[in-house]
């Protein structure tokens, strides 16, 4: 029954993301297809080729992310003794293929100009963070730092399971709380995001961060289209890439942190129930629970739920910019803020 409930929640969230993304596409004015010059105009073929390549790369990135998630689910199904490692690692691997696709898939440049071709010089410095949202660097960096810090802290407090893998949370019970016990007792609960999960997540996230930085750098430093009338279209393409990378990376990083929280929260709550916070009651049972551990578990679960909301918002933003890479109906106007930056 719980599995069916989780599936229904996933379907509802996915439907909300898609509907919100379609709404954003229809409302947003800054999309490359809306600034594409009409057929027959100077450099129209180069601009159309650039938009087609952008569309193919965006579609390939989405397909690659979906393939990685499905592959992780398949590996989990045939490797149940893995302790859920494929599921925990899925968001980080999805981020790796998303950033990798944008980093290694180049967009086409215009051919060398002829002697009669009129060109213009762009003396404005283009920075990696100059296109896309104003939070394009700060939000992914914050989520990346929070994820890495959480993994390190969880790894330091985790204990080995029966197979020696660091994926349990250990707790101690005072001897005074256990009748007949000579010394203090201890126990473990899990799964808990220890080093067994944390080391692979750290490695994949660090590689993904390098690819993300390189993809943003290439997006800014890509040669400018030479036509003087294509500046707005060229900026729109860069803005679209900046939004897709920032929103996509933010979505997957928030999802990664939420998955870790959904593991750690129940483990802490289970440990709090097993750690007595008071002396043995008259009936011989344990009275109370460990309050700090209890509140820590509640806080982690609440944070995980908040992060799932962030995943829905950023996921809709990501999909809207991927959908917005298509060609729009002719005659539909567009506008772009200077420098391509948006809030």
mmCIF file of C-alpha atoms in Angstrom:
data_model
loop_
_atom_site.group_PDB
_atom_site.id
_atom_site.type_symbol
_atom_site.label_atom_id
_atom_site.label_comp_id
_atom_site.label_asym_id
_atom_site.label_seq_id
_atom_site.Cartn_x
_atom_site.Cartn_y
_atom_site.Cartn_z
ATOM 1 C CA UNK A 1 0.000 0.000 0.000
ATOM 2 C CA UNK A 2 2.833 2.401 0.820
ATOM 3 C CA UNK A 3 4.455 1.678 -2.554
ATOM 4 C CA UNK A 4 1.226 2.570 -4.353
ATOM 5 C CA UNK A 5 0.968 5.798 -2.353
ATOM 6 C CA UNK A 6 4.552 6.768 -3.242
ATOM 7 C CA UNK A 7 3.842 6.041 -6.924
ATOM 8 C CA UNK A 8 0.726 8.225 -6.840
ATOM 9 C CA UNK A 9 2.669 11.063 -5.214
ATOM 10 C CA UNK A 10 5.387 10.812 -7.889
ATOM 11 C CA UNK A 11 2.781 10.862 -10.679
ATOM 12 C CA UNK A 12 1.015 13.893 -9.201
ATOM 13 C CA UNK A 13 4.298 15.810 -8.740
ATOM 14 C CA UNK A 14 5.397 14.944 -12.292
ATOM 15 C CA UNK A 15 2.057 16.154 -13.686
ATOM 16 C CA UNK A 16 2.362 19.423 -11.756
ATOM 17 C CA UNK A 17 5.895 19.949 -13.071
ATOM 18 C CA UNK A 18 4.861 19.392 -16.702
ATOM 19 C CA UNK A 19 1.772 21.617 -16.477
ATOM 20 C CA UNK A 20 3.730 24.376 -14.752
ATOM 21 C CA UNK A 21 6.494 24.109 -17.357
ATOM 22 C CA UNK A 22 4.007 24.472 -20.218
ATOM 23 C CA UNK A 23 2.494 27.503 -18.476
ATOM 24 C CA UNK A 24 5.921 29.107 -18.111
ATOM 25 C CA UNK A 25 6.722 28.507 -21.774
ATOM 26 C CA UNK A 26 3.532 30.246 -22.868
ATOM 27 C CA UNK A 27 4.038 33.165 -20.500
ATOM 28 C CA UNK A 28 7.757 33.731 -20.934
ATOM 29 C CA UNK A 29 8.852 36.242 -23.578
ATOM 30 C CA UNK A 30 12.545 35.418 -23.767
ATOM 31 C CA UNK A 31 12.891 32.282 -25.885
ATOM 32 C CA UNK A 32 15.336 31.749 -28.757
ATOM 33 C CA UNK A 33 12.674 30.622 -31.233
ATOM 34 C CA UNK A 34 10.785 33.888 -30.820
ATOM 35 C CA UNK A 35 13.846 35.880 -31.853
ATOM 36 C CA UNK A 36 14.794 33.690 -34.822
ATOM 37 C CA UNK A 37 15.143 35.874 -37.926
ATOM 38 C CA UNK A 38 12.684 35.229 -40.776
ATOM 39 C CA UNK A 39 13.758 32.877 -43.579
ATOM 40 C CA UNK A 40 15.773 34.594 -46.278
ATOM 41 C CA UNK A 41 17.270 37.221 -43.977
ATOM 42 C CA UNK A 42 21.058 37.517 -43.561
ATOM 43 C CA UNK A 43 22.533 34.725 -41.407
ATOM 44 C CA UNK A 44 19.105 33.096 -41.029
ATOM 45 C CA UNK A 45 20.529 29.698 -41.958
ATOM 46 C CA UNK A 46 23.269 29.951 -39.326
ATOM 47 C CA UNK A 47 20.764 31.048 -36.674
ATOM 48 C CA UNK A 48 18.374 28.227 -37.577
ATOM 49 C CA UNK A 49 21.225 25.703 -37.425
ATOM 50 C CA UNK A 50 22.222 26.996 -33.995
ATOM 51 C CA UNK A 51 18.660 26.678 -32.699
ATOM 52 C CA UNK A 52 18.338 23.157 -34.141
ATOM 53 C CA UNK A 53 21.578 22.099 -32.457
ATOM 54 C CA UNK A 54 20.387 23.628 -29.186
ATOM 55 C CA UNK A 55 17.130 21.708 -29.463
ATOM 56 C CA UNK A 56 18.916 18.421 -30.174
ATOM 57 C CA UNK A 57 21.294 18.906 -27.256
ATOM 58 C CA UNK A 58 18.482 19.759 -24.842
ATOM 59 C CA UNK A 59 16.487 16.720 -25.925
ATOM 60 C CA UNK A 60 19.532 14.479 -25.633
ATOM 61 C CA UNK A 61 20.213 15.767 -22.116
ATOM 62 C CA UNK A 62 16.647 14.994 -20.979
ATOM 63 C CA UNK A 63 16.770 11.538 -22.558
ATOM 64 C CA UNK A 64 20.143 10.841 -20.924
ATOM 65 C CA UNK A 65 18.823 11.864 -17.503
ATOM 66 C CA UNK A 66 15.751 9.654 -17.901
ATOM 67 C CA UNK A 67 17.927 6.732 -19.085
ATOM 68 C CA UNK A 68 20.207 7.036 -16.059
ATOM 69 C CA UNK A 69 17.258 7.035 -13.659
ATOM 70 C CA UNK A 70 15.719 3.982 -15.342
ATOM 71 C CA UNK A 71 19.089 2.221 -15.317
ATOM 72 C CA UNK A 72 19.467 2.868 -11.583
ATOM 73 C CA UNK A 73 16.001 1.447 -10.977
ATOM 74 C CA UNK A 74 16.878 -1.638 -13.025
ATOM 75 C CA UNK A 75 20.153 -2.162 -11.154
ATOM 76 C CA UNK A 76 18.316 -1.807 -7.853
ATOM 77 C CA UNK A 77 15.832 -4.480 -8.946
ATOM 78 C CA UNK A 78 18.550 -7.022 -9.791
ATOM 79 C CA UNK A 79 20.880 -6.033 -6.916
ATOM 80 C CA UNK A 80 18.752 -5.910 -3.778
ATOM 81 C CA UNK A 81 21.786 -6.647 -1.608
ATOM 82 C CA UNK A 82 23.288 -3.313 -2.634
ATOM 83 C CA UNK A 83 21.448 -1.551 0.158
ATOM 84 C CA UNK A 84 19.719 0.897 -2.202
ATOM 85 C CA UNK A 85 22.981 2.419 -3.489
ATOM 86 C CA UNK A 86 21.700 2.790 -7.092
ATOM 87 C CA UNK A 87 18.652 4.740 -5.888
ATOM 88 C CA UNK A 88 20.711 7.017 -3.645
ATOM 89 C CA UNK A 89 23.239 7.659 -6.408
ATOM 90 C CA UNK A 90 20.643 8.267 -9.162
ATOM 91 C CA UNK A 91 20.325 12.085 -8.741
ATOM 92 C CA UNK A 92 24.110 12.569 -8.759
ATOM 93 C CA UNK A 93 24.509 10.376 -11.844
ATOM 94 C CA UNK A 94 21.676 12.249 -13.558
ATOM 95 C CA UNK A 95 23.475 15.522 -12.809
ATOM 96 C CA UNK A 96 26.665 14.050 -14.252
ATOM 97 C CA UNK A 97 25.066 13.197 -17.597
ATOM 98 C CA UNK A 98 23.160 16.506 -17.729
ATOM 99 C CA UNK A 99 26.275 18.622 -17.229
ATOM 100 C CA UNK A 100 28.388 16.281 -19.323
ATOM 101 C CA UNK A 101 26.034 16.532 -22.284
ATOM 102 C CA UNK A 102 26.174 20.333 -22.216
ATOM 103 C CA UNK A 103 29.936 20.335 -21.670
ATOM 104 C CA UNK A 104 30.957 18.016 -24.530
ATOM 105 C CA UNK A 105 28.216 18.760 -27.102
ATOM 106 C CA UNK A 106 29.325 21.915 -28.948
ATOM 107 C CA UNK A 107 26.986 24.328 -30.671
ATOM 108 C CA UNK A 108 27.861 25.174 -34.291
ATOM 109 C CA UNK A 109 29.764 28.310 -35.262
ATOM 110 C CA UNK A 110 29.192 30.400 -38.343
ATOM 111 C CA UNK A 111 31.450 29.745 -41.333
ATOM 112 C CA UNK A 112 34.323 32.125 -41.985
ATOM 113 C CA UNK A 113 33.056 35.426 -43.394
ATOM 114 C CA UNK A 114 33.715 36.409 -46.989
ATOM 115 C CA UNK A 115 35.189 39.730 -48.019
ATOM 116 C CA UNK A 116 31.731 41.138 -48.682
ATOM 117 C CA UNK A 117 30.216 39.956 -45.390
ATOM 118 C CA UNK A 118 29.497 42.749 -42.951
ATOM 119 C CA UNK A 119 30.430 41.853 -39.396
ATOM 120 C CA UNK A 120 30.605 43.679 -36.093
ATOM 121 C CA UNK A 121 32.842 43.451 -33.061
ATOM 122 C CA UNK A 122 31.476 42.631 -29.618
ATOM 123 C CA UNK A 123 33.679 44.309 -27.021
ATOM 124 C CA UNK A 124 31.441 43.404 -24.061
ATOM 125 C CA UNK A 125 33.070 40.930 -21.696
ATOM 126 C CA UNK A 126 31.014 37.759 -21.484
ATOM 127 C CA UNK A 127 31.251 36.035 -18.107
ATOM 128 C CA UNK A 128 30.192 32.471 -17.340
ATOM 129 C CA UNK A 129 27.541 33.764 -14.942
ATOM 130 C CA UNK A 130 26.403 36.619 -17.191
ATOM 131 C CA UNK A 131 23.643 34.634 -18.912
ATOM 132 C CA UNK A 132 20.698 32.985 -17.264
ATOM 133 C CA UNK A 133 19.203 33.647 -13.829
ATOM 134 C CA UNK A 134 20.858 35.820 -11.226
ATOM 135 C CA UNK A 135 20.901 32.774 -8.931
ATOM 136 C CA UNK A 136 22.522 30.591 -11.598
ATOM 137 C CA UNK A 137 25.733 30.191 -9.621
ATOM 138 C CA UNK A 138 24.663 30.813 -6.036
ATOM 139 C CA UNK A 139 21.810 28.301 -5.717
ATOM 140 C CA UNK A 140 23.619 25.274 -7.230
ATOM 141 C CA UNK A 141 26.727 26.191 -5.223
ATOM 142 C CA UNK A 142 24.695 26.398 -2.004
ATOM 143 C CA UNK A 143 22.980 23.071 -2.665
ATOM 144 C CA UNK A 144 26.281 21.460 -3.620
ATOM 145 C CA UNK A 145 27.971 22.682 -0.426
ATOM 146 C CA UNK A 146 25.006 21.589 1.719
ATOM 147 C CA UNK A 147 24.987 18.126 0.127
ATOM 148 C CA UNK A 148 28.728 17.600 0.543
ATOM 149 C CA UNK A 149 28.635 18.847 4.150
ATOM 150 C CA UNK A 150 25.674 16.592 4.972
ATOM 151 C CA UNK A 151 27.377 13.569 3.466
ATOM 152 C CA UNK A 152 30.587 14.224 5.415
ATOM 153 C CA UNK A 153 28.753 14.707 8.730
ATOM 154 C CA UNK A 154 26.637 11.587 8.158
ATOM 155 C CA UNK A 155 29.727 9.585 7.246
ATOM 156 C CA UNK A 156 31.506 10.617 10.427
ATOM 157 C CA UNK A 157 28.641 9.490 12.698
ATOM 158 C CA UNK A 158 27.699 6.334 10.768
ATOM 159 C CA UNK A 159 28.618 2.831 11.923
ATOM 160 C CA UNK A 160 29.249 -0.369 9.923
ATOM 161 C CA UNK A 161 26.500 -2.891 9.265
ATOM 162 C CA UNK A 162 26.927 -6.660 9.517
ATOM 163 C CA UNK A 163 28.805 -6.652 6.193
ATOM 164 C CA UNK A 164 31.191 -3.895 7.314
ATOM 165 C CA UNK A 165 29.584 -1.202 5.159
ATOM 166 C CA UNK A 166 29.219 2.244 6.729
ATOM 167 C CA UNK A 167 25.449 2.560 6.382
ATOM 168 C CA UNK A 168 23.977 2.333 9.897
ATOM 169 C CA UNK A 169 23.375 4.804 12.730
ATOM 170 C CA UNK A 170 24.650 3.588 16.076
ATOM 171 C CA UNK A 171 23.256 4.541 19.461
ATOM 172 C CA UNK A 172 24.006 3.627 23.064
ATOM 173 C CA UNK A 173 21.580 2.813 25.873
ATOM 174 C CA UNK A 174 22.499 3.564 29.459
ATOM 175 C CA UNK A 175 22.831 0.534 31.734
ATOM 176 C CA UNK A 176 20.417 2.063 34.249
ATOM 177 C CA UNK A 177 17.661 1.876 31.654
ATOM 178 C CA UNK A 178 17.974 -1.835 31.048
ATOM 179 C CA UNK A 179 17.081 -4.193 33.929
ATOM 180 C CA UNK A 180 19.547 -7.002 34.331
ATOM 181 C CA UNK A 181 22.210 -5.477 32.094
ATOM 182 C CA UNK A 182 25.719 -5.291 33.529
ATOM 183 C CA UNK A 183 26.997 -2.508 31.260
ATOM 184 C CA UNK A 184 25.701 -0.138 28.661
ATOM 185 C CA UNK A 185 24.027 -1.606 25.584
ATOM 186 C CA UNK A 186 24.121 -0.402 22.019
ATOM 187 C CA UNK A 187 22.234 -0.831 18.785
ATOM 188 C CA UNK A 188 22.125 0.281 15.182
ATOM 189 C CA UNK A 189 19.413 1.374 12.796
ATOM 190 C CA UNK A 190 19.414 2.098 9.098
ATOM 191 C CA UNK A 191 19.815 2.571 6.283
ATOM 192 C CA UNK A 192 21.768 5.720 7.114
ATOM 193 C CA UNK A 193 23.788 7.802 4.595
ATOM 194 C CA UNK A 194 27.259 6.785 5.765
ATOM 195 C CA UNK A 195 30.431 6.475 3.714
ATOM 196 C CA UNK A 196 29.029 3.516 1.767
ATOM 197 C CA UNK A 197 26.673 5.982 0.053
ATOM 198 C CA UNK A 198 28.613 9.171 0.718
ATOM 199 C CA UNK A 199 31.897 8.428 -1.052
ATOM 200 C CA UNK A 200 30.295 7.609 -4.431
ATOM 201 C CA UNK A 201 28.014 10.655 -4.105
ATOM 202 C CA UNK A 202 30.974 12.944 -3.316
ATOM 203 C CA UNK A 203 33.017 11.683 -6.272
ATOM 204 C CA UNK A 204 30.174 12.032 -8.777
ATOM 205 C CA UNK A 205 29.146 15.469 -7.491
ATOM 206 C CA UNK A 206 32.691 16.844 -7.676
ATOM 207 C CA UNK A 207 33.046 15.675 -11.289
ATOM 208 C CA UNK A 208 29.610 17.130 -12.068
ATOM 209 C CA UNK A 209 30.630 20.479 -10.553
ATOM 210 C CA UNK A 210 33.654 20.648 -12.855
ATOM 211 C CA UNK A 211 31.514 19.814 -15.885
ATOM 212 C CA UNK A 212 28.926 22.402 -14.873
ATOM 213 C CA UNK A 213 31.552 25.117 -14.605
ATOM 214 C CA UNK A 214 33.022 24.146 -17.968
ATOM 215 C CA UNK A 215 29.582 24.095 -19.630
ATOM 216 C CA UNK A 216 28.775 27.588 -18.318
ATOM 217 C CA UNK A 217 32.187 28.823 -19.449
ATOM 218 C CA UNK A 218 31.674 27.449 -22.967
ATOM 219 C CA UNK A 219 28.213 28.946 -23.105
ATOM 220 C CA UNK A 220 29.599 32.403 -22.407
ATOM 221 C CA UNK A 221 32.765 32.160 -24.503
ATOM 222 C CA UNK A 222 31.187 30.578 -27.593
ATOM 223 C CA UNK A 223 31.843 32.800 -30.651
ATOM 224 C CA UNK A 224 29.177 35.417 -31.225
ATOM 225 C CA UNK A 225 26.998 35.248 -34.352
ATOM 226 C CA UNK A 226 28.394 37.816 -36.785
ATOM 227 C CA UNK A 227 25.185 39.397 -38.018
ATOM 228 C CA UNK A 228 24.548 42.709 -36.276
ATOM 229 C CA UNK A 229 20.839 41.905 -36.109
ATOM 230 C CA UNK A 230 21.425 38.564 -34.371
ATOM 231 C CA UNK A 231 22.733 39.892 -31.074
ATOM 232 C CA UNK A 232 19.371 39.492 -29.312
ATOM 233 C CA UNK A 233 18.893 35.993 -30.720
ATOM 234 C CA UNK A 234 22.433 34.987 -29.722
ATOM 235 C CA UNK A 235 21.907 36.331 -26.206
ATOM 236 C CA UNK A 236 18.610 34.439 -25.993
ATOM 237 C CA UNK A 237 20.368 31.189 -26.858
ATOM 238 C CA UNK A 238 22.968 31.762 -24.143
ATOM 239 C CA UNK A 239 20.260 32.752 -21.654
ATOM 240 C CA UNK A 240 18.301 29.597 -22.452
ATOM 241 C CA UNK A 241 21.368 27.436 -21.841
ATOM 242 C CA UNK A 242 22.155 29.290 -18.613
ATOM 243 C CA UNK A 243 18.628 28.789 -17.277
ATOM 244 C CA UNK A 244 18.541 25.113 -18.292
ATOM 245 C CA UNK A 245 21.874 24.378 -16.631
ATOM 246 C CA UNK A 246 21.137 26.335 -13.448
ATOM 247 C CA UNK A 247 17.606 24.963 -13.004
ATOM 248 C CA UNK A 248 18.569 21.418 -13.979
ATOM 249 C CA UNK A 249 21.558 21.341 -11.643
ATOM 250 C CA UNK A 250 19.508 22.866 -8.836
ATOM 251 C CA UNK A 251 16.740 20.307 -9.345
ATOM 252 C CA UNK A 252 19.038 17.303 -9.158
ATOM 253 C CA UNK A 253 21.123 18.660 -6.273
ATOM 254 C CA UNK A 254 17.984 19.387 -4.236
ATOM 255 C CA UNK A 255 16.714 15.896 -5.067
ATOM 256 C CA UNK A 256 20.020 14.360 -3.977
ATOM 257 C CA UNK A 257 19.903 16.179 -0.655
ATOM 258 C CA UNK A 258 16.236 15.210 -0.191
ATOM 259 C CA UNK A 259 17.015 11.528 -0.790
ATOM 260 C CA UNK A 260 19.757 11.630 1.826
ATOM 261 C CA UNK A 261 17.376 13.348 4.252
ATOM 262 C CA UNK A 262 14.677 10.741 3.666
ATOM 263 C CA UNK A 263 17.229 8.125 4.674
ATOM 264 C CA UNK A 264 18.677 9.896 7.699
ATOM 265 C CA UNK A 265 15.387 11.174 9.155
ATOM 266 C CA UNK A 266 13.679 7.803 9.773
ATOM 267 C CA UNK A 267 16.945 6.332 11.086
ATOM 268 C CA UNK A 268 17.249 9.128 13.652
ATOM 269 C CA UNK A 269 13.608 8.763 14.689
ATOM 270 C CA UNK A 270 14.038 5.019 15.116
ATOM 271 C CA UNK A 271 17.148 5.572 17.211
ATOM 272 C CA UNK A 272 15.306 8.141 19.352
ATOM 273 C CA UNK A 273 12.605 5.586 20.148
ATOM 274 C CA UNK A 274 15.237 3.048 21.168
ATOM 275 C CA UNK A 275 17.260 5.438 23.337
ATOM 276 C CA UNK A 276 15.377 5.899 26.618
ATOM 277 C CA UNK A 277 15.274 9.416 27.898
ATOM 278 C CA UNK A 278 14.232 8.460 31.417
ATOM 279 C CA UNK A 279 14.622 5.672 33.935
ATOM 280 C CA UNK A 280 12.795 2.372 33.633
ATOM 281 C CA UNK A 281 9.131 2.702 34.498
ATOM 282 C CA UNK A 282 7.407 0.669 37.190
ATOM 283 C CA UNK A 283 6.130 -1.817 34.642
ATOM 284 C CA UNK A 284 9.661 -2.508 33.465
ATOM 285 C CA UNK A 285 9.348 -0.729 30.103
ATOM 286 C CA UNK A 286 11.398 2.160 28.824
ATOM 287 C CA UNK A 287 9.876 5.555 29.483
ATOM 288 C CA UNK A 288 10.378 8.433 27.066
ATOM 289 C CA UNK A 289 12.770 8.874 24.184
ATOM 290 C CA UNK A 290 15.971 10.734 23.423
ATOM 291 C CA UNK A 291 14.650 14.236 22.759
ATOM 292 C CA UNK A 292 17.651 15.706 20.862
ATOM 293 C CA UNK A 293 17.769 12.753 18.486
ATOM 294 C CA UNK A 294 14.002 12.909 18.082
ATOM 295 C CA UNK A 295 14.038 16.584 17.117
ATOM 296 C CA UNK A 296 17.001 16.025 14.820
ATOM 297 C CA UNK A 297 15.057 13.359 12.937
ATOM 298 C CA UNK A 298 11.994 15.582 12.654
ATOM 299 C CA UNK A 299 14.076 18.509 11.399
ATOM 300 C CA UNK A 300 15.788 16.355 8.765
ATOM 301 C CA UNK A 301 12.456 15.017 7.497
ATOM 302 C CA UNK A 302 10.925 18.502 7.326
ATOM 303 C CA UNK A 303 13.961 19.756 5.410
ATOM 304 C CA UNK A 304 13.641 16.825 3.000
ATOM 305 C CA UNK A 305 9.989 17.696 2.318
ATOM 306 C CA UNK A 306 10.906 21.347 1.721
ATOM 307 C CA UNK A 307 13.592 20.223 -0.713
ATOM 308 C CA UNK A 308 11.031 18.169 -2.618
ATOM 309 C CA UNK A 309 9.062 21.382 -3.104
ATOM 310 C CA UNK A 310 12.230 23.033 -4.422
ATOM 311 C CA UNK A 311 12.646 20.083 -6.796
ATOM 312 C CA UNK A 312 9.147 20.648 -8.178
ATOM 313 C CA UNK A 313 9.692 24.399 -8.723
ATOM 314 C CA UNK A 314 13.138 24.090 -10.290
ATOM 315 C CA UNK A 315 12.096 21.036 -12.297
ATOM 316 C CA UNK A 316 9.282 23.029 -13.890
ATOM 317 C CA UNK A 317 11.701 25.860 -14.649
ATOM 318 C CA UNK A 318 14.167 23.435 -16.236
ATOM 319 C CA UNK A 319 11.513 21.790 -18.409
ATOM 320 C CA UNK A 320 10.139 25.167 -19.492
ATOM 321 C CA UNK A 321 13.507 26.211 -20.893
ATOM 322 C CA UNK A 322 14.019 22.839 -22.565
ATOM 323 C CA UNK A 323 10.574 23.116 -24.170
ATOM 324 C CA UNK A 324 11.287 26.732 -25.032
ATOM 325 C CA UNK A 325 14.144 25.717 -27.329
ATOM 326 C CA UNK A 326 11.669 24.872 -30.059
ATOM 327 C CA UNK A 327 10.831 27.197 -32.953
ATOM 328 C CA UNK A 328 7.903 29.497 -32.094
ATOM 329 C CA UNK A 329 5.188 30.602 -34.510
ATOM 330 C CA UNK A 330 6.291 33.266 -36.976
ATOM 331 C CA UNK A 331 5.549 36.818 -36.005
ATOM 332 C CA UNK A 332 5.515 36.155 -32.263
ATOM 333 C CA UNK A 333 7.616 38.918 -30.681
ATOM 334 C CA UNK A 334 10.191 38.492 -27.969
ATOM 335 C CA UNK A 335 12.262 40.714 -25.750
ATOM 336 C CA UNK A 336 15.502 40.271 -23.891
ATOM 337 C CA UNK A 337 16.949 42.175 -20.991
ATOM 338 C CA UNK A 338 20.455 43.579 -21.505
ATOM 339 C CA UNK A 339 23.162 41.038 -20.810
ATOM 340 C CA UNK A 340 20.738 38.126 -20.762
ATOM 341 C CA UNK A 341 20.399 38.018 -16.954
ATOM 342 C CA UNK A 342 17.026 37.485 -15.273
ATOM 343 C CA UNK A 343 15.701 37.055 -11.821
#
